[in-house]
Amino acid sequence: MNKMAIGGACAIATFLISCTTDSGTAEGIEQAFDAVAADDLLGHWTFDETGGSSLSDSSSFGHVGTLEGAQRRDDSDRGAVLSFDGRNDYADYGSPRHLDNLRKFSFSVWIRPTKRGDREIVSKGKSNRELRIRDALLRGCVNPNACSVSRQNLDMNAWQHVAMTYDHGGDRRVHLFIDGDEVDYSEHGQNSSSISEDGSSPLYIGRRSLRKDRPFAGQMDDLRIYGAVLSPRDIQALASGDPTTSPPPMNPPPMNPPPMNPPPMNPPPISGAPYPASPVVSGITYRWNTYVRTASGSDNWPVTWLSNGDQLTSWGDGGGFGGGRVSLGFARIRGSHPNFQGSDIWRGAGNSSNSFDGKSYGVLAVGSTLYAWSRQNSGNFANSNAVMVRSTNGGSSWRRLWGYPLSSAINTGTFLQFGAGYSGARDNYVYSYFARSTGGRFFVSKPGRIDLARVPRDRVHEQSAYEFFAGMNGNQPRWTSNSAQRQPVFEDPRGISWTLSATYNPGIGRYLLITEHDETFRGKIGIFDAPEPWGPWTTVSYERDSFGSASSQAGSPESFFWNFSNRWSQGNDFVMVFTGIGRLDAWNSVAGSFVLR
């Protein structure tokens, strides 16, 4: 079965020969779609991840699921699938807004049920949008009393394709399909007002939403949700083909890039850089016609990708997007670049009983829990430049937990960014980078050193669970719980400032680290890449002049912090968010591209 996410308009013949996509023409695609746009694919989960508890969405929305007991298994017919024990296994996809209250939609999934009974396949709300098995019959509902039930039994212990469509602006009936064919079904309670709202209820796979009952028993594969009504021809295309083959998707899941051709070896060095030139990236272009400047007077702006598709960011010493100066605030970014909206969600000291001041250059979402590394200016944490801060209610309130003292030289932490809600992570760890300080708060330490730490993703808030990089043992990293025994993971004799950022870019398959060298507040940006979080590092860009000075829009040499937005990056295209002093004391963002070798 072909698990690909169609990303463009397809030419249909007796057999589909080619599709025109954003990147050209792809040959040999086996699926034909009559009138479904790429944007109608609201979620596509192939279950092909190799580890971890996250499930990546390969649609353009990139929403992330969390395994709650369900296990990945290798199936002799379909390859990687998701297995449910029929007792308490399921997957939770949270409450993505683009799936709320759909008036027309289609579900498509491969299932291998192993037990009869009342078994949920996919559910959102209290049976508001659901597809399930009931006594071996397929049942689809748009509210608890408006359902269709197949008259044909499903086969136990055998793979079959099932689908459901509904159009409230059309015939207002739930249509059911088994193995590509629409089946006869009985209707229960369907009428002109049958559909009900599901609000912001969660989407569950393998269990009923909200009540968490009706556990599925068996295996599932290739789940798709469309915000459109698939035609019978569309559904036949999804149900056809050889299930033992799964060609690479045209639009791959965000954190699983396709293999690239081996890059040329030993490219020419970059002047002044501490590491050789990147074997993958030969240069960077910035499209300054996309430049955005907003939230004037507020600086910093680290970003992370939230599970619902928005982004979390933080600002310092300004009014954020809402006005009224605070030392530290957190905000939400919604929409696409450059037409996004920012809104404040927490505004520092003086605004609540749990408020505090400081600065942050690293924020992270792990599922629904939010974290930040913060430099603190007051109270019990006044002598710490790396304080762990956590929010468990979407950023409405934050709590300081613990911090590394200044004497440890563990300074200004930043998190390694992956996908939405930390989906697509390398493994089950959260990684943080720290500037090793030898000077004051706004000082470039020479020689410059950066430390790397890791912690299990479910223990980010526990200081005792952190391990530090302690050098290499052959080609494997060594780790120590004693921070005094840590070894730098990155060094630059020209210096490292107090600000860092780090991301994994799936489009180029590289980890990216951004630093500042020589002197601060002068736009001296260094961008480095590596195949692993610990290196070996090579150089993408090493500015000896001033970042952005060639642009009339952002022509200021005073930038000092930069980070890539994974939410707004695709392939070798990216959006960089940066800040500075003077005119650049604001949110600044610009789109660009990596030039690959």
Coordinates of C-alpha atoms in Angstrom, one line a residue:
M1 CA 0.0 0.0 0.0
N2 CA 1.3 3.4 -0.9
K3 CA 1.4 5.6 2.2
M4 CA 2.1 8.9 0.4
A5 CA 0.6 12.3 1.1
I6 CA -0.4 13.7 -2.3
G7 CA 0.9 17.3 -2.5
G8 CA -0.4 18.7 -5.8
A9 CA -2.8 18.3 -8.7
C10 CA -2.9 14.9 -10.3
A11 CA -3.6 13.9 -13.9
I12 CA -6.0 10.9 -13.9
A13 CA -6.1 8.3 -16.5
T14 CA -7.0 4.5 -16.5
F15 CA -3.8 4.2 -14.4
L16 CA -2.3 7.3 -12.8
I17 CA 1.0 7.9 -14.6
S18 CA 2.2 11.2 -13.1
C19 CA 1.4 13.9 -10.6
T20 CA 2.5 17.5 -10.8
T21 CA 3.7 18.6 -7.4
D22 CA 5.5 21.6 -5.9
S23 CA 8.8 20.0 -6.8
G24 CA 8.0 18.7 -10.2
T25 CA 6.6 15.5 -11.7
A26 CA 6.7 12.3 -9.8
E27 CA 6.4 9.1 -11.8
G28 CA 4.6 5.9 -10.9
I29 CA 2.2 7.2 -8.3
E30 CA -0.6 4.7 -7.8
Q31 CA -3.3 6.9 -6.3
A32 CA -5.8 9.1 -8.2
F33 CA -7.9 11.8 -6.5
D34 CA -10.9 13.4 -8.3
A35 CA -11.3 16.8 -6.6
V36 CA -9.4 16.8 -3.4
A37 CA -6.8 19.6 -2.9
A38 CA -3.6 19.1 -1.0
D39 CA -4.9 21.5 1.7
D40 CA -7.8 19.1 2.3
L41 CA -5.5 16.5 3.9
L42 CA -5.8 17.5 7.5
G43 CA -3.9 14.6 9.0
H44 CA -1.9 11.7 7.7
W45 CA -0.2 9.2 10.1
T46 CA 1.8 6.4 8.6
F47 CA 3.0 5.0 11.9
D48 CA 6.5 4.5 10.4
E49 CA 8.5 6.1 13.2
T50 CA 11.4 4.0 14.5
G51 CA 11.1 4.9 18.2
G52 CA 9.9 7.2 20.8
S53 CA 6.3 7.9 22.0
S54 CA 5.4 10.5 19.4
L55 CA 3.6 9.9 16.1
S56 CA 4.4 12.4 13.3
D57 CA 1.7 13.8 11.0
S58 CA 3.0 14.0 7.4
S59 CA 0.3 16.4 6.2
S60 CA 1.1 20.1 5.9
F61 CA -0.3 20.6 9.4
G62 CA 2.4 18.5 11.1
H63 CA 0.2 17.7 14.1
V64 CA 1.7 15.2 16.6
G65 CA 0.3 12.3 18.5
T66 CA 1.4 10.6 21.7
L67 CA 1.3 6.9 22.2
E68 CA -0.6 5.9 25.3
G69 CA 0.2 2.2 25.5
A70 CA -0.2 1.5 21.7
Q71 CA 3.0 -0.2 20.3
R72 CA 4.7 -0.1 17.0
R73 CA 5.0 -3.5 15.3
D74 CA 6.5 -4.9 12.1
D75 CA 3.8 -6.6 10.0
S76 CA 4.7 -9.1 7.3
D77 CA 2.1 -7.6 5.0
R78 CA 2.2 -3.8 5.7
G79 CA 5.6 -3.1 7.4
A80 CA 5.4 -0.7 10.3
V81 CA 2.0 -0.6 12.0
L82 CA 0.4 0.4 15.3
S83 CA -0.8 -2.4 17.6
F84 CA -3.5 -2.1 20.3
D85 CA -4.1 -4.7 23.1
G86 CA -7.9 -4.2 23.4
R87 CA -7.6 -3.2 27.0
N88 CA -6.1 0.3 27.5
D89 CA -3.9 1.1 24.5
Y90 CA -4.6 4.2 22.4
A91 CA -3.0 7.2 20.8
D92 CA -3.8 10.8 21.8
Y93 CA -3.6 13.6 19.2
G94 CA -4.7 16.4 21.4
S95 CA -7.1 19.1 20.2
P96 CA -5.8 20.6 16.9
R97 CA -8.1 23.4 16.0
H98 CA -8.1 22.6 12.3
L99 CA -10.0 19.4 13.1
D100 CA -12.7 21.1 15.3
N101 CA -16.4 20.9 14.2
L102 CA -15.8 19.6 10.6
R103 CA -18.9 19.9 8.5
K104 CA -17.6 17.6 5.8
F105 CA -14.9 15.1 6.2
S106 CA -13.5 11.7 5.3
F107 CA -11.7 9.1 7.4
S108 CA -9.5 6.5 5.8
V109 CA -7.5 3.8 7.5
W110 CA -6.2 0.2 7.2
I111 CA -7.2 -2.1 10.1
R112 CA -6.7 -5.7 11.2
P113 CA -9.2 -6.3 14.0
T114 CA -8.5 -9.2 16.3
K115 CA -11.6 -9.1 18.6
R116 CA -15.3 -8.4 18.2
G117 CA -17.2 -6.1 20.5
D118 CA -17.5 -2.3 20.7
R119 CA -14.1 -1.0 19.4
E120 CA -13.2 2.5 18.5
I121 CA -11.0 3.1 15.4
V122 CA -10.9 6.9 15.4
S123 CA -13.0 9.3 17.6
K124 CA -13.3 13.0 18.3
G125 CA -15.8 14.1 20.9
K126 CA -18.5 12.0 22.5
S127 CA -19.2 10.1 19.3
N128 CA -19.4 13.4 17.5
R129 CA -17.1 12.2 14.7
E130 CA -16.2 8.6 15.0
L131 CA -15.5 5.4 13.1
R132 CA -15.7 2.1 15.0
I133 CA -16.4 -1.6 15.0
R134 CA -19.5 -2.9 16.8
D135 CA -20.0 -6.7 16.8
A136 CA -17.9 -7.0 13.7
L137 CA -20.0 -4.3 11.8
L138 CA -18.5 -1.0 10.7
R139 CA -20.2 2.0 12.4
G140 CA -19.8 5.7 11.6
C141 CA -21.4 8.5 13.5
V142 CA -21.7 12.3 13.5
N143 CA -23.4 12.5 16.9
P144 CA -24.3 9.7 19.4
N145 CA -27.7 9.3 17.8
A146 CA -26.9 9.8 14.1
C147 CA -25.0 6.8 12.7
S148 CA -24.7 4.4 9.8
V149 CA -24.1 0.7 10.5
S150 CA -22.8 -1.7 7.8
R151 CA -24.8 -4.8 7.0
Q152 CA -21.5 -6.5 5.9
N153 CA -19.3 -8.0 8.6
L154 CA -15.6 -7.1 8.9
D155 CA -13.1 -9.9 8.8
M156 CA -11.3 -10.7 12.0
N157 CA -7.5 -11.2 11.8
A158 CA -7.3 -9.9 8.3
W159 CA -6.2 -6.5 6.8
Q160 CA -8.9 -4.5 5.2
H161 CA -9.3 -0.8 4.2
V162 CA -12.2 1.1 5.8
A163 CA -13.5 4.6 5.1
M164 CA -16.2 7.0 6.1
T165 CA -17.5 10.2 4.5
Y166 CA -20.0 12.8 5.6
D167 CA -21.1 16.1 4.0
H168 CA -23.4 18.4 6.0
G169 CA -23.8 20.6 3.0
G170 CA -24.7 17.6 0.8
D171 CA -26.9 14.6 1.6
R172 CA -26.2 14.6 5.3
R173 CA -25.6 10.9 5.5
V174 CA -22.7 8.9 6.7
H175 CA -21.3 6.7 3.9
L176 CA -19.3 3.6 4.7
F177 CA -16.7 1.8 2.6
I178 CA -14.9 -1.6 3.0
D179 CA -12.0 -2.4 0.8
G180 CA -12.8 0.4 -1.6
D181 CA -16.5 -0.4 -2.1
E182 CA -19.4 1.4 -0.5
V183 CA -21.4 -1.1 1.5
D184 CA -25.1 -1.4 2.3
Y185 CA -25.9 0.1 5.8
S186 CA -28.7 0.9 8.0
E187 CA -29.2 4.5 9.2
H188 CA -30.0 5.5 12.8
G189 CA -31.3 9.0 13.5
Q190 CA -29.8 10.9 10.6
N191 CA -31.6 14.1 9.6
S192 CA -31.0 17.7 8.5
S193 CA -29.9 18.7 12.0
S194 CA -28.0 15.5 12.9
I195 CA -24.5 16.8 13.1
S196 CA -23.3 18.0 16.5
E197 CA -20.3 20.2 17.6
D198 CA -17.2 18.5 19.0
G199 CA -15.7 21.8 20.3
S200 CA -12.1 21.3 21.3
S201 CA -12.4 17.7 22.3
P202 CA -9.3 15.5 21.7
L203 CA -8.8 13.2 18.8
Y204 CA -8.2 9.6 19.9
I205 CA -7.0 6.6 17.9
G206 CA -8.1 3.2 19.3
R207 CA -10.4 4.5 22.1
R208 CA -13.4 6.8 22.4
S209 CA -12.6 10.4 22.9
L210 CA -13.5 11.9 26.3
R211 CA -14.8 8.7 28.0
K212 CA -11.7 6.6 27.0
D213 CA -13.7 3.4 26.6
R214 CA -14.3 1.0 23.7
P215 CA -10.6 0.0 23.3
F216 CA -9.6 -1.2 19.8
A217 CA -8.0 -4.7 19.6
G218 CA -5.7 -5.3 16.6
Q219 CA -3.5 -3.3 14.3
M220 CA -3.9 -0.1 12.3
D221 CA -2.0 1.6 9.5
D222 CA -2.0 4.7 7.3
L223 CA -4.7 6.8 8.9
R224 CA -5.9 9.8 7.0
I225 CA -8.4 12.6 7.8
Y226 CA -9.6 14.9 5.0
G227 CA -11.6 18.1 5.3
A228 CA -13.4 17.0 2.1
V229 CA -15.6 14.2 0.8
L230 CA -13.6 11.6 -1.0
S231 CA -15.3 10.2 -4.0
P232 CA -15.8 6.4 -4.5
R233 CA -13.0 6.6 -7.0
D234 CA -10.7 8.3 -4.4
I235 CA -11.5 5.6 -1.8
Q236 CA -10.9 2.8 -4.3
A237 CA -7.5 4.3 -5.0
L238 CA -6.6 4.4 -1.3
A239 CA -7.7 0.8 -1.0
S240 CA -5.9 -0.5 -4.0
G241 CA -2.3 -1.5 -4.7
D242 CA 0.2 -3.9 -3.3
P243 CA 0.2 -3.7 0.6
T244 CA 3.7 -5.0 0.8
T245 CA 5.2 -1.9 -0.9
S246 CA 5.5 1.5 0.6
P247 CA 7.4 3.9 -1.7
P248 CA 8.9 7.0 -0.1
P249 CA 6.3 9.8 0.3
M250 CA 6.4 12.8 -2.1
N251 CA 6.0 15.1 1.0
P252 CA 7.9 13.2 3.7
P253 CA 7.0 13.4 7.4
P254 CA 8.6 16.5 8.9
M255 CA 11.3 14.6 10.9
N256 CA 12.2 11.8 8.4
P257 CA 14.1 13.4 5.5
P258 CA 14.7 11.3 2.3
P259 CA 18.2 10.1 1.8
M260 CA 20.4 12.6 0.0
N261 CA 23.2 12.0 -2.5
P262 CA 26.6 12.0 -0.8
P263 CA 27.9 15.6 -0.7
P264 CA 31.2 16.5 -2.2
M265 CA 34.1 16.1 0.2
N266 CA 36.5 18.8 1.5
P267 CA 34.8 21.9 0.3
P268 CA 37.0 25.1 0.6
P269 CA 37.3 26.5 4.1
I270 CA 35.3 29.6 5.3
S271 CA 37.6 32.4 6.4
G272 CA 38.0 32.7 10.2
A273 CA 35.6 29.9 11.0
P274 CA 36.6 27.3 13.7
Y275 CA 35.4 24.3 11.6
P276 CA 35.6 23.2 8.0
A277 CA 32.9 24.2 5.5
S278 CA 29.7 22.2 5.5
P279 CA 29.7 19.2 3.1
V280 CA 25.9 19.7 2.7
V281 CA 25.2 23.4 2.6
S282 CA 27.3 25.7 0.3
G283 CA 25.6 29.0 1.3
I284 CA 22.5 30.8 2.5
T285 CA 20.2 33.3 0.7
Y286 CA 17.8 35.6 2.6
R287 CA 14.7 36.9 0.9
W288 CA 14.5 40.4 2.4
N289 CA 11.3 41.1 0.6
T290 CA 9.7 38.8 3.3
Y291 CA 11.2 40.7 6.2
V292 CA 8.8 41.5 9.1
R293 CA 9.5 43.8 12.0
T294 CA 6.9 44.0 14.9
A295 CA 6.7 44.3 18.7
S296 CA 9.1 47.2 18.7
G297 CA 11.1 47.6 22.0
S298 CA 10.9 43.9 22.9
D299 CA 13.9 41.6 22.2
N300 CA 15.0 38.0 22.3
W301 CA 12.1 35.9 20.7
P302 CA 13.2 32.2 20.9
V303 CA 10.5 30.0 19.3
T304 CA 9.2 26.5 19.6
W305 CA 6.5 24.6 17.8
L306 CA 3.4 23.7 19.8
S307 CA 1.4 20.5 19.4
N308 CA -1.6 22.4 18.0
G309 CA 0.4 24.0 15.2
D310 CA 1.0 27.4 16.9
Q311 CA 4.3 28.6 18.2
L312 CA 5.4 29.7 21.7
T313 CA 7.9 32.6 22.0
S314 CA 9.3 34.8 24.8
W315 CA 10.4 38.4 24.9
G316 CA 12.3 40.6 27.3
D317 CA 12.3 44.3 28.4
G318 CA 9.3 45.5 26.4
G319 CA 5.6 45.3 25.8
G320 CA 5.5 42.2 23.7
F321 CA 2.6 42.3 21.3
G322 CA 0.2 43.9 23.8
G323 CA 2.1 46.8 25.2
G324 CA 3.2 47.6 28.8
R325 CA 6.8 46.9 29.5
V326 CA 7.8 43.8 31.5
S327 CA 11.2 42.2 32.0
L328 CA 10.0 38.7 30.8
G329 CA 6.9 37.6 28.9
F330 CA 5.6 34.7 26.8
A331 CA 3.5 34.9 23.7
R332 CA 1.7 32.8 21.1
I333 CA 2.4 33.0 17.4
R334 CA -0.4 31.8 15.1
G335 CA -0.5 31.6 11.3
S336 CA 2.0 31.5 8.5
H337 CA 4.9 33.8 7.8
P338 CA 4.8 36.6 7.0
N339 CA 1.0 36.9 7.7
F340 CA 1.1 35.7 11.4
Q341 CA -0.5 37.1 14.5
G342 CA 1.2 37.4 17.9
S343 CA -0.7 37.5 21.3
D344 CA 0.7 37.8 24.8
I345 CA -0.2 34.9 27.2
W346 CA 1.9 35.7 30.3
R347 CA 3.4 39.1 31.3
G348 CA 6.1 38.8 33.9
A349 CA 6.7 40.4 37.3
G350 CA 3.9 42.4 38.9
N351 CA 1.1 40.6 37.0
S352 CA 0.4 37.5 39.1
S353 CA 1.4 35.9 42.4
N354 CA 3.8 33.5 40.6
S355 CA 5.4 36.2 38.5
F356 CA 9.1 36.9 38.2
D357 CA 11.6 38.7 35.9
G358 CA 14.5 37.6 33.8
K359 CA 15.2 36.7 30.2
S360 CA 14.8 33.5 28.1
Y361 CA 16.7 32.4 25.0
G362 CA 15.2 28.9 24.9
V363 CA 11.6 27.6 25.0
L364 CA 10.3 24.1 24.4
A365 CA 7.0 22.3 24.1
V366 CA 7.0 18.6 25.0
G367 CA 3.5 17.5 24.3
S368 CA 1.3 20.0 26.2
T369 CA 4.0 20.9 28.8
L370 CA 6.1 24.0 28.2
Y371 CA 9.6 24.7 29.4
A372 CA 12.0 27.6 29.3
W373 CA 15.6 28.2 30.3
S374 CA 15.7 31.6 31.9
R375 CA 18.4 34.0 33.1
Q376 CA 17.1 35.4 36.5
N377 CA 17.6 38.8 38.0
S378 CA 16.0 38.5 41.4
G379 CA 15.1 36.4 44.5
N380 CA 16.5 33.0 45.2
F381 CA 17.7 32.7 41.6
A382 CA 19.5 36.1 41.2
N383 CA 22.8 34.3 40.9
S384 CA 21.8 31.9 38.2
N385 CA 22.0 32.3 34.4
A386 CA 20.2 28.9 33.7
V387 CA 17.0 28.5 35.6
M388 CA 14.4 25.8 34.6
V389 CA 10.9 27.2 34.3
R390 CA 7.8 25.2 33.5
S391 CA 4.2 25.7 32.6
T392 CA 1.6 23.0 32.7
N393 CA -1.4 25.1 31.6
G394 CA -0.5 26.3 28.2
G395 CA 1.7 29.2 29.3
S396 CA -0.9 31.0 31.5
S397 CA 1.3 30.6 34.5
W398 CA 5.0 29.6 35.0
R399 CA 7.0 28.3 37.9
R400 CA 10.7 28.5 38.6
L401 CA 12.0 25.1 39.6
W402 CA 15.8 25.1 40.0
G403 CA 18.9 26.7 38.5
Y404 CA 22.6 26.2 37.9
P405 CA 24.7 28.7 39.9
L406 CA 26.9 31.2 38.2
S407 CA 29.9 29.4 39.7
S408 CA 29.2 26.3 37.5
A409 CA 29.7 28.4 34.4
I410 CA 26.6 26.8 32.9
N411 CA 25.1 29.8 31.2
T412 CA 22.0 30.7 29.2
G413 CA 20.5 27.4 28.1
T414 CA 18.7 26.8 24.9
F415 CA 16.8 23.7 23.7
L416 CA 17.3 21.6 20.6
Q417 CA 14.1 22.0 18.5
F418 CA 12.4 19.3 16.6
G419 CA 8.7 19.1 15.4
A420 CA 5.4 20.1 16.9
G421 CA 5.3 19.2 20.6
Y422 CA 8.8 17.6 20.2
S423 CA 7.6 15.1 17.6
G424 CA 10.2 13.5 15.4
A425 CA 12.8 13.8 18.1
R426 CA 16.0 11.8 17.6
D427 CA 15.3 9.7 20.6
N428 CA 13.6 9.8 24.0
Y429 CA 15.8 12.6 25.3
V430 CA 15.5 16.4 25.4
Y431 CA 18.8 18.1 24.5
S432 CA 20.0 21.5 25.8
Y433 CA 23.0 23.6 24.9
F434 CA 24.7 26.0 27.3
A435 CA 27.3 28.7 26.8
R436 CA 30.2 28.2 29.1
S437 CA 30.6 31.7 30.6
T438 CA 33.9 33.2 31.8
G439 CA 32.7 36.8 31.9
G440 CA 29.7 39.0 32.5
R441 CA 26.1 38.9 31.3
F442 CA 26.8 40.6 27.9
F443 CA 30.2 39.2 27.3
V444 CA 31.8 37.1 24.5
S445 CA 33.9 34.5 26.3
K446 CA 37.2 33.7 24.6
P447 CA 38.0 31.0 23.8
G448 CA 34.3 30.1 23.3
R449 CA 32.9 26.8 24.6
I450 CA 29.5 25.2 24.5
D451 CA 28.2 22.4 26.7
L452 CA 25.5 19.8 25.8
A453 CA 23.2 18.1 28.3
R454 CA 20.4 15.6 27.8
V455 CA 17.5 14.4 30.0
P456 CA 14.7 11.9 29.5
R457 CA 11.7 13.8 27.9
D458 CA 9.4 12.9 30.8
R459 CA 11.9 14.2 33.4
V460 CA 12.9 17.6 32.0
H461 CA 11.9 19.3 35.3
E462 CA 14.2 17.1 37.4
Q463 CA 17.7 18.4 37.8
S464 CA 19.0 15.1 39.0
A465 CA 18.1 13.4 35.7
Y466 CA 20.4 15.6 33.6
E467 CA 23.6 14.2 32.0
F468 CA 26.3 16.2 30.3
F469 CA 28.4 15.4 27.3
A470 CA 31.8 14.1 28.4
G471 CA 33.6 13.5 25.1
M472 CA 33.6 10.7 22.6
N473 CA 34.3 7.0 23.0
G474 CA 35.0 6.1 19.4
N475 CA 32.0 7.3 17.4
Q476 CA 29.7 7.2 20.5
P477 CA 29.2 10.1 22.9
R478 CA 30.0 9.6 26.6
W479 CA 27.7 11.1 29.3
T480 CA 28.2 12.1 32.9
S481 CA 25.8 13.2 35.7
N482 CA 28.7 15.2 37.2
S483 CA 28.7 18.6 35.5
A484 CA 32.2 19.2 36.7
Q485 CA 33.4 16.4 34.3
R486 CA 31.6 17.8 31.2
Q487 CA 33.6 18.4 28.0
P488 CA 32.7 21.1 25.5
V489 CA 30.7 19.9 22.5
F490 CA 31.7 23.0 20.4
E491 CA 34.6 25.4 20.6
D492 CA 35.5 28.7 18.8
P493 CA 38.7 30.5 19.7
R494 CA 37.1 33.7 18.5
G495 CA 34.6 33.4 21.3
I496 CA 31.0 32.5 22.1
S497 CA 28.5 35.0 23.5
W498 CA 25.7 34.3 26.0
T499 CA 23.1 33.5 23.3
L500 CA 22.6 30.2 21.4
S501 CA 20.0 28.4 19.4
A502 CA 19.8 24.9 18.0
T503 CA 17.3 23.1 15.7
Y504 CA 17.1 19.9 13.6
N505 CA 16.3 20.7 10.0
P506 CA 14.6 17.6 8.4
G507 CA 14.8 19.1 4.9
I508 CA 18.6 18.9 4.8
G509 CA 18.9 16.2 7.5
R510 CA 21.3 18.3 9.7
Y511 CA 21.4 19.7 13.2
L512 CA 22.0 23.5 13.1
L513 CA 23.6 25.6 15.9
I514 CA 23.7 29.4 15.8
T515 CA 26.3 31.4 17.8
E516 CA 27.8 34.9 18.1
H517 CA 31.5 35.4 18.0
D518 CA 34.3 38.1 18.3
E519 CA 32.0 40.8 19.9
T520 CA 28.4 41.1 20.8
F521 CA 25.6 43.4 19.4
R522 CA 27.4 43.5 16.0
G523 CA 25.7 40.9 14.0
K524 CA 28.6 38.5 14.0
I525 CA 26.6 35.3 13.4
G526 CA 28.0 31.8 13.0
I527 CA 25.8 29.0 11.7
F528 CA 27.1 25.4 12.0
D529 CA 25.7 22.0 11.1
A530 CA 26.3 18.4 12.1
P531 CA 24.9 14.9 11.5
E532 CA 24.3 14.5 15.3
P533 CA 23.6 16.8 18.2
W534 CA 27.2 16.4 19.4
G535 CA 28.9 16.9 16.0
P536 CA 31.2 16.7 14.2
W537 CA 30.6 20.3 13.4
T538 CA 31.1 22.1 10.1
T539 CA 30.5 25.7 9.1
V540 CA 27.5 26.9 7.1
S541 CA 28.0 30.6 7.5
Y542 CA 30.5 32.8 9.5
E543 CA 29.8 36.5 9.3
R544 CA 32.8 38.7 9.8
D545 CA 30.8 41.9 9.0
S546 CA 27.2 42.4 10.2
F547 CA 24.2 40.2 9.6
G548 CA 21.5 41.9 7.6
S549 CA 23.6 44.9 6.7
A550 CA 23.2 44.2 3.0
S551 CA 19.4 44.6 3.4
S552 CA 17.7 48.0 3.2
Q553 CA 14.9 46.7 5.5
A554 CA 17.0 45.3 8.3
G555 CA 20.2 47.2 7.5
S556 CA 21.5 47.4 11.1
P557 CA 24.7 45.8 12.5
E558 CA 23.2 45.4 15.9
S559 CA 21.7 41.9 16.0
F560 CA 22.7 39.4 18.7
F561 CA 20.3 36.5 18.7
W562 CA 18.9 34.3 15.9
N563 CA 16.9 31.1 15.7
F564 CA 15.2 29.1 13.0
S565 CA 11.4 28.4 13.2
N566 CA 10.8 24.8 12.5
R567 CA 7.1 25.5 12.1
W568 CA 7.8 27.7 9.2
S569 CA 10.6 25.7 7.6
Q570 CA 10.2 23.2 4.8
G571 CA 12.8 21.4 2.7
N572 CA 15.8 23.7 2.4
D573 CA 13.6 26.8 2.9
F574 CA 13.5 28.4 6.3
V575 CA 12.3 31.4 8.4
M576 CA 14.8 33.0 10.8
V577 CA 13.6 35.0 13.8
F578 CA 16.2 37.4 15.2
T579 CA 16.6 40.4 17.5
G580 CA 19.1 43.1 18.4
I581 CA 19.5 46.5 19.9
G582 CA 18.7 49.9 18.3
R583 CA 16.4 49.5 15.4
L584 CA 16.5 45.7 15.7
D585 CA 15.2 45.9 19.3
A586 CA 12.0 44.1 18.1
W587 CA 10.7 40.8 16.6
N588 CA 12.4 40.5 13.3
S589 CA 11.9 37.6 10.8
V590 CA 13.0 36.8 7.3
A591 CA 12.6 33.8 5.0
G592 CA 15.5 32.3 3.2
S593 CA 17.0 29.1 1.7
F594 CA 19.9 26.8 2.2
V595 CA 21.9 26.4 -1.0
L596 CA 22.8 22.7 -1.1
R597 CA 25.9 21.2 -2.7

